[in-house]
Coordinates of C-alpha atoms in Angstrom, one line a residue:
X595 CA 86.4 124.2 67.5
X596 CA 87.7 121.3 66.1
X597 CA 86.5 118.2 64.3
X598 CA 87.9 114.8 64.9
X599 CA 86.9 112.1 61.7
X600 CA 87.4 108.0 61.7
X601 CA 88.4 106.7 58.6
X602 CA 90.2 103.6 58.2
X603 CA 93.8 103.3 55.2
X604 CA 95.1 100.6 53.7
X605 CA 99.1 100.6 54.6
X606 CA 100.4 102.4 51.2
X607 CA 98.1 104.8 51.9
X608 CA 99.2 106.4 55.0
X609 CA 101.7 109.4 54.3
X610 CA 99.8 110.0 51.1
X611 CA 97.9 113.6 52.5
X612 CA 95.1 114.0 49.8
X613 CA 93.8 110.3 49.6
X614 CA 93.4 110.7 53.8
X615 CA 91.5 114.2 53.0
X616 CA 89.5 112.2 50.7
X617 CA 88.7 109.9 52.9
X618 CA 87.5 112.2 55.7
X619 CA 85.3 114.5 53.1
X620 CA 83.6 110.6 52.3
X621 CA 83.0 111.3 56.0
X622 CA 81.7 114.4 56.5
X623 CA 80.3 117.2 53.8
X624 CA 83.3 119.7 53.5
X625 CA 85.5 121.1 50.8
X626 CA 89.6 121.2 50.9
X627 CA 89.4 124.9 50.6
X628 CA 87.2 125.2 53.7
X629 CA 90.0 122.7 55.8
X630 CA 92.9 125.2 57.8
X631 CA 94.7 122.2 59.5
X632 CA 94.2 119.2 59.7
X633 CA 96.8 116.4 61.6
X634 CA 96.9 112.5 62.0
X635 CA 95.7 112.5 66.1
X636 CA 95.5 108.5 66.7
X637 CA 97.4 105.9 64.8
X638 CA 96.3 102.4 64.9
X639 CA 96.9 99.5 63.2
X640 CA 94.0 96.8 63.2
X641 CA 95.1 93.2 62.0
X642 CA 91.5 92.1 63.1
X643 CA 90.3 91.2 59.4
X644 CA 92.2 89.3 57.0
X645 CA 93.4 92.5 55.6
X646 CA 95.5 95.5 58.1
X647 CA 93.9 98.8 57.6
X648 CA 95.1 101.8 59.5
X649 CA 92.9 103.6 62.1
X650 CA 93.3 107.2 61.4
X651 CA 91.3 109.3 64.2
X652 CA 92.0 113.0 61.9
X653 CA 91.8 116.6 63.4
X654 CA 90.2 118.8 61.8
X655 CA 90.7 122.6 61.9
X656 CA 88.4 125.2 59.7
X657 CA 89.2 128.4 58.2
X658 CA 88.1 131.2 61.3
X659 CA 88.6 128.8 64.3
X660 CA 91.6 129.1 67.1
X661 CA 94.6 126.5 66.6
X662 CA 95.9 124.7 69.4
X663 CA 98.9 126.2 70.9
X664 CA 100.8 124.0 73.2
X665 CA 103.0 124.9 76.4
X666 CA 106.4 123.9 75.7
X667 CA 108.2 122.8 78.9
X668 CA 110.4 125.7 80.2
X669 CA 112.9 125.6 82.8
X670 CA 113.2 128.5 85.8
X671 CA 115.5 129.4 87.8
X672 CA 115.1 127.6 91.4
X673 CA 118.0 127.4 92.5
X674 CA 116.6 129.3 96.2
X675 CA 114.2 127.7 95.7
X676 CA 112.1 125.1 98.6
X677 CA 114.2 122.3 98.2
X678 CA 112.1 118.7 97.5
X679 CA 113.5 115.6 97.8
X680 CA 113.1 112.7 95.5
X681 CA 115.0 109.7 96.3
X682 CA 115.3 107.4 92.9
X683 CA 115.6 108.9 89.2
X684 CA 113.4 106.6 87.3
X685 CA 110.8 108.2 85.1
X686 CA 108.4 109.3 88.3
X687 CA 111.5 110.4 89.9
X688 CA 112.7 112.5 86.6
X689 CA 108.8 113.9 86.9
X690 CA 108.6 114.8 89.9
X691 CA 111.6 116.7 89.8
X692 CA 110.5 118.3 86.6
X693 CA 106.9 119.2 88.0
X694 CA 108.6 121.1 91.0
X695 CA 110.9 122.9 89.1
X696 CA 107.3 124.4 87.1
X697 CA 105.5 124.3 91.0
X698 CA 108.6 126.5 92.0
X699 CA 110.2 124.0 94.0
X700 CA 114.4 123.0 94.4
X701 CA 114.2 118.8 93.7
X702 CA 117.1 117.4 94.9
X703 CA 117.3 113.6 93.5
X704 CA 119.5 111.0 95.5
X705 CA 119.5 107.8 92.9
X706 CA 121.5 104.4 94.0
X707 CA 123.2 103.7 90.6
X708 CA 124.8 105.6 87.7
X709 CA 124.6 108.2 85.1
X710 CA 123.2 106.6 81.9
X711 CA 126.8 106.4 80.4
X712 CA 128.5 104.8 83.6
X713 CA 125.5 102.2 83.7
X714 CA 126.6 101.1 80.1
X715 CA 129.9 99.7 81.2
X716 CA 128.5 97.6 84.1
X717 CA 125.7 96.5 81.6
X718 CA 128.9 95.0 79.0
X719 CA 129.9 93.7 82.6
X720 CA 127.2 91.7 82.7
X721 CA 126.0 90.6 78.9
X722 CA 129.4 89.6 78.8
X723 CA 131.0 87.9 81.7
X724 CA 127.9 87.4 84.2
X725 CA 129.0 90.0 86.8
X726 CA 126.2 91.9 88.3
X727 CA 126.2 95.2 89.8
X728 CA 123.8 95.4 92.4
X729 CA 124.0 98.7 92.2
X730 CA 124.4 99.2 88.8
X731 CA 122.4 96.8 86.1
X732 CA 119.3 96.9 84.0
X733 CA 117.4 98.1 86.9
X734 CA 119.6 100.9 89.3
X735 CA 120.6 104.1 87.6
X736 CA 119.3 107.2 86.1
X737 CA 116.0 106.5 83.8
X738 CA 115.2 103.2 85.9
X739 CA 114.6 100.3 84.6
X740 CA 113.5 101.7 81.4
X741 CA 116.0 103.4 80.3
X742 CA 117.9 100.7 78.7
X743 CA 114.3 97.8 78.2
X744 CA 112.5 99.6 76.0
X745 CA 111.2 102.6 76.2
X746 CA 107.2 102.0 76.0
X747 CA 105.6 104.2 76.7
X748 CA 102.1 102.8 75.9
X749 CA 99.6 103.2 79.0
X750 CA 95.8 102.1 80.5
X751 CA 96.2 104.4 83.4
X752 CA 94.2 106.8 81.9
X753 CA 92.4 107.8 85.0
X754 CA 95.4 108.4 86.9
X755 CA 96.4 111.3 85.4
X756 CA 97.2 114.0 82.3
X757 CA 98.8 111.2 79.5
X758 CA 99.6 113.7 77.0
X759 CA 101.4 116.1 79.4
X760 CA 103.4 112.9 80.0
X761 CA 103.8 112.1 76.8
X762 CA 104.6 116.0 75.5
X763 CA 107.4 116.7 78.2
X764 CA 108.9 113.6 76.9
X765 CA 108.2 115.2 73.0
X766 CA 110.4 118.3 74.4
X767 CA 113.7 116.4 75.4
X768 CA 114.0 115.2 72.9
X769 CA 111.8 112.2 71.6
X770 CA 109.6 112.3 68.0
X771 CA 106.1 114.3 67.6
X772 CA 104.6 109.9 66.4
X773 CA 104.5 108.9 70.1
X774 CA 101.9 111.3 70.7
X775 CA 99.3 109.5 67.5
X776 CA 100.1 106.3 68.0
X777 CA 98.4 104.6 69.6
X778 CA 100.7 101.8 71.3
X779 CA 103.9 104.9 71.1
X780 CA 107.8 103.3 71.9
X781 CA 110.8 105.6 72.1
X782 CA 113.6 102.4 71.7
X783 CA 116.5 101.3 74.2
X784 CA 119.0 102.9 72.0
X785 CA 117.1 106.6 72.1
X786 CA 116.1 106.7 75.4
X787 CA 119.3 107.1 77.0
X788 CA 119.5 110.7 75.5
X789 CA 116.5 111.9 76.0
X790 CA 116.8 110.7 79.7
X791 CA 120.3 112.3 80.2
X792 CA 118.4 116.3 78.6
X793 CA 115.7 116.0 81.2
X794 CA 118.8 116.0 84.2
X795 CA 119.4 118.7 82.5
X796 CA 117.2 120.4 82.4
X797 CA 116.8 120.0 85.8
X798 CA 120.1 120.7 86.7
X799 CA 119.8 124.3 84.5
X800 CA 117.0 124.9 86.3
X801 CA 119.1 124.5 89.4
X802 CA 118.0 121.4 90.6
X803 CA 120.5 118.6 92.5
X804 CA 121.1 115.1 91.0
X805 CA 123.5 112.9 93.4
X806 CA 124.0 109.2 91.6
X807 CA 125.8 106.7 93.0
X808 CA 123.7 107.9 96.8
X809 CA 121.9 105.2 97.9
X810 CA 118.8 106.0 100.5
X811 CA 119.7 103.8 103.7
X812 CA 118.2 105.1 106.6
X813 CA 115.4 106.5 107.0
X814 CA 113.8 109.1 110.2
X815 CA 110.5 110.2 111.3
X816 CA 109.2 111.5 114.3
X817 CA 105.3 111.7 116.0
X818 CA 104.7 110.2 112.5
X819 CA 106.2 113.4 110.7
X820 CA 109.4 112.3 108.3
X821 CA 112.4 114.1 109.1
X822 CA 115.4 112.1 108.1
X823 CA 116.6 110.5 105.3
X824 CA 120.3 108.5 105.5
X825 CA 122.8 108.5 102.4
X826 CA 125.3 105.9 102.0
X827 CA 125.3 105.0 105.9
X828 CA 126.8 108.7 106.1
X829 CA 125.3 111.7 105.6
X830 CA 121.7 112.4 107.2
X831 CA 119.7 114.8 105.4
X832 CA 116.6 116.6 107.1
X833 CA 113.2 116.9 104.9
X834 CA 109.9 117.3 105.9
X835 CA 108.4 116.1 102.0
X836 CA 110.0 112.9 100.3
X837 CA 108.9 111.0 97.8
X838 CA 109.8 107.2 97.4
X839 CA 110.3 106.6 94.3
X840 CA 112.7 103.1 94.2
X841 CA 111.2 100.9 91.4
X842 CA 110.2 97.8 92.2
X843 CA 113.8 96.2 92.1
X844 CA 114.5 97.7 95.6
X845 CA 114.2 95.1 97.7
X846 CA 116.2 96.8 100.2
X847 CA 114.1 99.8 101.1
X848 CA 111.3 97.6 101.9
X849 CA 112.9 96.1 104.8
X850 CA 114.0 99.4 106.1
X851 CA 111.2 100.5 106.1
X852 CA 109.7 97.5 107.7
X853 CA 112.1 97.8 109.7
X854 CA 111.6 101.4 111.1
X855 CA 108.1 100.2 111.5
X856 CA 106.9 102.2 108.7
X857 CA 104.0 100.1 107.4
X858 CA 104.7 97.4 104.0
X859 CA 102.6 94.5 102.9
X860 CA 102.7 92.1 100.7
X861 CA 100.6 92.8 96.7
X862 CA 99.8 90.4 94.1
X863 CA 102.0 90.1 90.9
X864 CA 102.8 87.8 88.4
X865 CA 105.9 85.7 87.3
X866 CA 106.5 83.4 84.5
X867 CA 108.4 83.3 81.8
X868 CA 110.2 85.3 78.4
X869 CA 108.5 84.0 75.2
X870 CA 111.2 83.5 71.4
X871 CA 109.9 83.6 68.7
X872 CA 111.3 84.1 64.9
X873 CA 109.6 87.9 64.4
X874 CA 109.0 86.2 60.7
X875 CA 106.7 84.2 62.4
X876 CA 105.1 86.8 64.2
X877 CA 104.4 88.5 61.6
X878 CA 102.9 85.4 59.3
X879 CA 100.3 85.3 62.4
X880 CA 99.1 88.9 63.1
X881 CA 98.9 90.0 58.9
X882 CA 98.0 87.0 57.7
X883 CA 100.3 86.1 55.2
X884 CA 101.2 89.7 54.1
X885 CA 104.4 89.6 56.3
X886 CA 106.4 91.6 53.5
X887 CA 104.3 94.1 53.1
X888 CA 107.0 97.4 53.5
X889 CA 104.5 99.5 54.7
X890 CA 103.7 97.4 57.6
X891 CA 106.0 97.3 61.0
X892 CA 106.8 94.0 63.0
X893 CA 103.9 93.0 64.3
X894 CA 103.1 92.5 68.0
X895 CA 100.7 90.5 70.2
X896 CA 98.3 90.3 73.0
X897 CA 97.0 87.6 75.3
X898 CA 95.6 86.4 77.7
X899 CA 94.0 83.3 79.3
X900 CA 92.4 81.8 82.1
X901 CA 94.0 79.0 84.1
X902 CA 92.3 78.1 87.3
X903 CA 91.4 80.6 88.6
X904 CA 94.4 82.0 87.4
X905 CA 95.0 84.9 84.9
X906 CA 98.0 84.2 82.3
X907 CA 98.6 87.2 79.8
X908 CA 101.5 88.2 77.6
X909 CA 102.8 90.8 79.2
X910 CA 106.3 93.4 77.9
X911 CA 106.2 92.6 74.2
X912 CA 109.1 93.4 71.9
X913 CA 108.7 92.7 68.2
X914 CA 111.9 92.7 66.9
X915 CA 113.2 92.8 70.0
X916 CA 116.0 91.5 72.5
X917 CA 116.2 89.0 76.0
X918 CA 117.9 90.8 78.4
X919 CA 119.7 89.7 82.0
X920 CA 117.8 91.8 84.6
X921 CA 119.3 90.6 87.8
X922 CA 119.9 92.7 90.8
X923 CA 121.5 90.5 92.9
X924 CA 124.4 87.4 92.7
X925 CA 122.8 84.8 93.1
X926 CA 119.6 85.0 91.3
X927 CA 119.0 85.2 86.9
X928 CA 116.4 87.7 86.1
X929 CA 114.6 88.1 82.5
X930 CA 113.2 91.4 80.2
X931 CA 112.9 92.3 76.9
X932 CA 114.3 95.4 75.3
X933 CA 113.7 96.5 71.4
X934 CA 115.5 99.1 69.6
X935 CA 113.5 101.9 68.2
X936 CA 113.2 100.3 64.9
X937 CA 111.9 97.1 66.3
X938 CA 114.7 95.3 64.0
X939 CA 115.7 92.0 65.2
X940 CA 114.9 88.9 64.1
X941 CA 113.3 87.4 67.0
X942 CA 110.1 88.6 68.6
X943 CA 109.8 88.3 72.7
X944 CA 107.6 88.7 75.4
X945 CA 106.8 87.8 79.1
X946 CA 103.7 85.0 79.6
X947 CA 103.4 85.5 82.8
X948 CA 101.0 84.6 85.7
X949 CA 99.0 86.4 88.1
X950 CA 99.1 85.7 91.5
X951 CA 97.8 86.5 94.5
X952 CA 99.8 86.8 98.4
X953 CA 96.3 84.3 99.5
X954 CA 98.0 81.7 96.4
X955 CA 100.6 81.2 97.7
X956 CA 101.2 77.5 100.0
X957 CA 103.3 80.0 102.7
X958 CA 101.0 82.7 103.2
X959 CA 100.5 84.5 107.1
X960 CA 98.3 87.7 106.5
X961 CA 101.0 89.0 108.7
X962 CA 104.1 88.8 106.7
X963 CA 104.5 91.3 103.8
X964 CA 107.2 89.3 101.9
X965 CA 105.4 86.7 101.1
X966 CA 105.0 87.6 97.5
X967 CA 108.8 88.5 97.9
X968 CA 110.0 85.7 99.3
X969 CA 108.4 83.4 96.9
X970 CA 109.3 86.1 93.8
X971 CA 113.4 85.2 94.6
X972 CA 112.9 81.7 95.3
X973 CA 112.1 82.0 91.5
X974 CA 114.8 83.6 90.6
X975 CA 117.4 81.5 93.0
X976 CA 116.0 78.3 92.2
X977 CA 117.2 79.7 87.5
X978 CA 120.0 81.1 88.9
X979 CA 120.6 77.1 90.5
X980 CA 119.4 75.0 87.8
X981 CA 121.1 77.1 84.8
X982 CA 124.4 77.0 86.5
X983 CA 125.0 79.8 89.2
X984 CA 125.6 82.4 86.2
X985 CA 123.7 84.8 84.1
X986 CA 122.9 82.0 81.3
X987 CA 119.0 81.0 82.2
X988 CA 117.5 77.9 82.6
X989 CA 115.0 77.4 78.9
X990 CA 113.4 74.5 77.3
X991 CA 111.5 74.8 73.6
X992 CA 107.9 75.6 74.1
X993 CA 106.4 72.1 73.4
X994 CA 109.4 69.9 75.3
X995 CA 108.5 71.9 78.1
X996 CA 104.5 71.3 78.0
X997 CA 105.3 67.3 77.4
X998 CA 108.0 67.1 79.4
X999 CA 110.9 66.1 77.4
X1000 CA 114.2 67.6 77.9
X1001 CA 115.1 70.2 74.9
X1002 CA 118.3 68.8 73.5
X1003 CA 119.1 71.8 71.4
X1004 CA 117.7 75.6 70.8
X1005 CA 117.9 78.0 67.7
X1006 CA 119.8 80.8 68.4
X1007 CA 118.5 83.1 71.3
X1008 CA 119.3 87.0 71.6
X1009 CA 120.3 86.0 74.7
X1010 CA 123.5 86.9 75.4
X1011 CA 125.1 85.6 78.5
X1012 CA 123.2 82.1 76.9
X1013 CA 121.1 79.5 77.6
X1014 CA 121.5 76.2 79.5
X1015 CA 118.8 73.2 79.0
X1016 CA 116.8 72.6 81.9
X1017 CA 113.9 70.8 82.9
X1018 CA 111.4 74.0 83.6
X1019 CA 108.9 71.5 85.1
X1020 CA 111.4 70.7 87.6
X1021 CA 112.5 74.5 88.9
X1022 CA 109.5 76.3 88.3
X1023 CA 106.8 75.5 91.5
X1024 CA 104.2 73.7 89.8
X1025 CA 101.1 76.4 90.3
X1026 CA 103.1 78.3 88.0
X1027 CA 104.4 75.6 85.5
X1028 CA 100.8 73.8 84.7
X1029 CA 98.6 77.7 84.0
X1030 CA 101.8 78.0 81.7
X1031 CA 101.4 74.4 79.9
X1032 CA 98.1 74.9 79.4
X1033 CA 98.3 79.1 78.7
X1034 CA 100.2 77.9 75.3
X1035 CA 98.5 75.3 73.9
X1036 CA 95.3 77.6 74.6
X1037 CA 97.7 80.1 73.1
X1038 CA 97.8 78.3 70.0
X1039 CA 95.3 77.6 68.8
X1040 CA 94.5 82.1 68.7
X1041 CA 97.4 82.1 67.1
X1042 CA 98.0 79.3 64.6
X1043 CA 101.1 79.1 64.3
X1044 CA 102.6 80.7 67.9
X1045 CA 102.5 77.3 69.4
X1046 CA 105.8 75.6 68.1
X1047 CA 108.9 74.1 69.4
X1048 CA 110.9 76.7 67.5
X1049 CA 109.5 79.4 70.1
X1050 CA 112.0 78.9 73.4
X1051 CA 111.0 79.3 76.9
X1052 CA 113.6 81.3 79.2
X1053 CA 113.5 81.7 82.4
X1054 CA 112.2 83.7 84.5
X1055 CA 109.7 86.7 84.5
X1056 CA 110.0 87.8 87.1
X1057 CA 109.9 91.5 87.6
X1058 CA 106.6 92.8 86.1
X1059 CA 105.7 94.4 88.9
X1060 CA 106.4 95.7 93.0
X1061 CA 105.7 92.4 94.8
X1062 CA 105.2 94.4 98.3
X1063 CA 103.4 97.9 98.5
X1064 CA 103.4 100.8 100.4
X1065 CA 100.4 101.7 101.5
X1066 CA 98.9 105.7 101.0
X1067 CA 95.9 108.0 101.5
X1068 CA 94.3 107.8 97.7
X1069 CA 93.8 111.6 98.3
X1070 CA 97.0 112.9 100.0
X1071 CA 98.9 110.2 98.4
X1072 CA 101.2 110.2 101.5
X1073 CA 102.1 107.1 103.3
X1074 CA 98.7 106.3 105.7
X1075 CA 101.2 106.9 109.0
X1076 CA 103.5 108.9 108.1
X1077 CA 103.4 112.3 106.8
X1078 CA 105.7 113.8 104.4
X1079 CA 106.0 110.1 102.6
X1080 CA 104.9 110.0 99.4
X1081 CA 105.2 106.2 98.0
X1082 CA 105.3 106.6 94.2
X1083 CA 105.4 104.9 91.7
X1084 CA 106.4 101.0 91.0
X1085 CA 108.5 100.8 93.6
X1086 CA 105.4 101.6 96.0
X1087 CA 102.8 99.7 93.7
X1088 CA 101.5 102.0 92.1
X1089 CA 102.5 102.1 88.2
X1090 CA 103.0 99.6 86.4
X1091 CA 105.4 101.3 83.4
X1092 CA 107.5 104.1 82.3
X1093 CA 104.4 106.6 81.6
X1094 CA 102.5 105.8 84.3
X1095 CA 105.2 105.5 86.7
X1096 CA 105.7 109.1 85.1
X1097 CA 102.5 110.9 85.8
X1098 CA 102.2 109.1 89.0
X1099 CA 105.4 111.9 90.1
X1100 CA 103.7 114.7 89.3
X1101 CA 101.1 113.5 91.1
X1102 CA 103.2 113.0 94.6
X1103 CA 104.8 116.4 93.4
X1104 CA 101.3 118.0 93.1
X1105 CA 100.3 117.0 96.3
X1106 CA 103.5 118.5 98.0
X1107 CA 102.8 121.6 96.0
X1108 CA 98.6 121.9 97.1
X1109 CA 100.7 121.9 101.1
X1110 CA 103.0 124.2 100.3
X1111 CA 100.3 126.5 98.9

């Protein structure tokens, strides 16, 4: 059985194998001749002290011990097997399909958006010409919202399923093995599309089907059992099991389910702004002045503060990143952030958002499943109007926002469609702006230099999670009222990122496989 040893090394020793082993041997009484094999199992940066170090978890196998053998994902022919329908080709849908193949079923995926390559043209039109394609954008299309918005693979959802398995499948389809080691694994928007394409090609090679520009427009159930789905207002497909993995922005699905008497309900979510600093500043703050160290990556941060009973926190922090326009409708603006694999852009951005429960909202009605969604939609629409009814976003320098001053100019921004100077206090609901102001001052006390007028707020950051939940049985993972309908991942309220969504896709497919065994 292998041994695990925790050590710390300075950044310039990270690739010095002799130094690492000597540090290990200082912890346990072994010699180099005793070791059959070793590797770094986990790696993380520790910047809590003035001297920045890497914390390493080293796994060691001694001579005579059996070495582990990982099973690589293998494609098997399921072209003649029983079919299972999956709505959505995001991480949940793709991983559900891969698990179906592994379990001997034929997955059939219907995706409302386009394939990875075709999506690029629509994203270019969105960035350059402010043209929003409601069916092909940063949120809809092959790979889901994560494909072109970063590829962060970190999750806190360790109890929801096999995180390592989900990461290993990414490696099997082309990701670097580093994601198995890093505490906060990240692929990068420049590399993730090819990996997603490889997954889809593997599904098709196995005999599965993936249909693009194929939107679920209706659903039929009979005696509390799923019966059929309709695609593009035309074709009806009979089915007895459906995994609904449509993502957090597919609002039409919530309305459709409600219309067809399938229960949905309001849920807590978070909403705020996306803040952009110079990456150089964040490096100086986090690395205590050692920001020129060539062995350290662009720094990230994580912040949280309680303000008047609500949490305000950083979300989806992107070192060396870019802010992107992520609207899915023509009368709204939405921001999100992403980073390339090298995280080598000059900007650092992060969502700073306020946790909101349905009960917190001024028009709360316990019988209204869309109270949170309507609040989200209004903020996005109001920001669109305030910025000029294009994909420009209302923006304000940080201290100007807190002190109530309209910003007369801005530093350069990574947000390509552009900024409009707006007093965000007059655009955002008071319950949000008041808490954001207090949080920025508090964050400046925690990170000296963070609170600066060189930081720019881009509004809104509103798609942190779904504002609607599709309730399901906690064990069977089926809808609480409709058998055979499996609400899945972010769009149903059961995930919060690529890996947690992928795990939920696997878990839902596991329940289907179990029901057929």
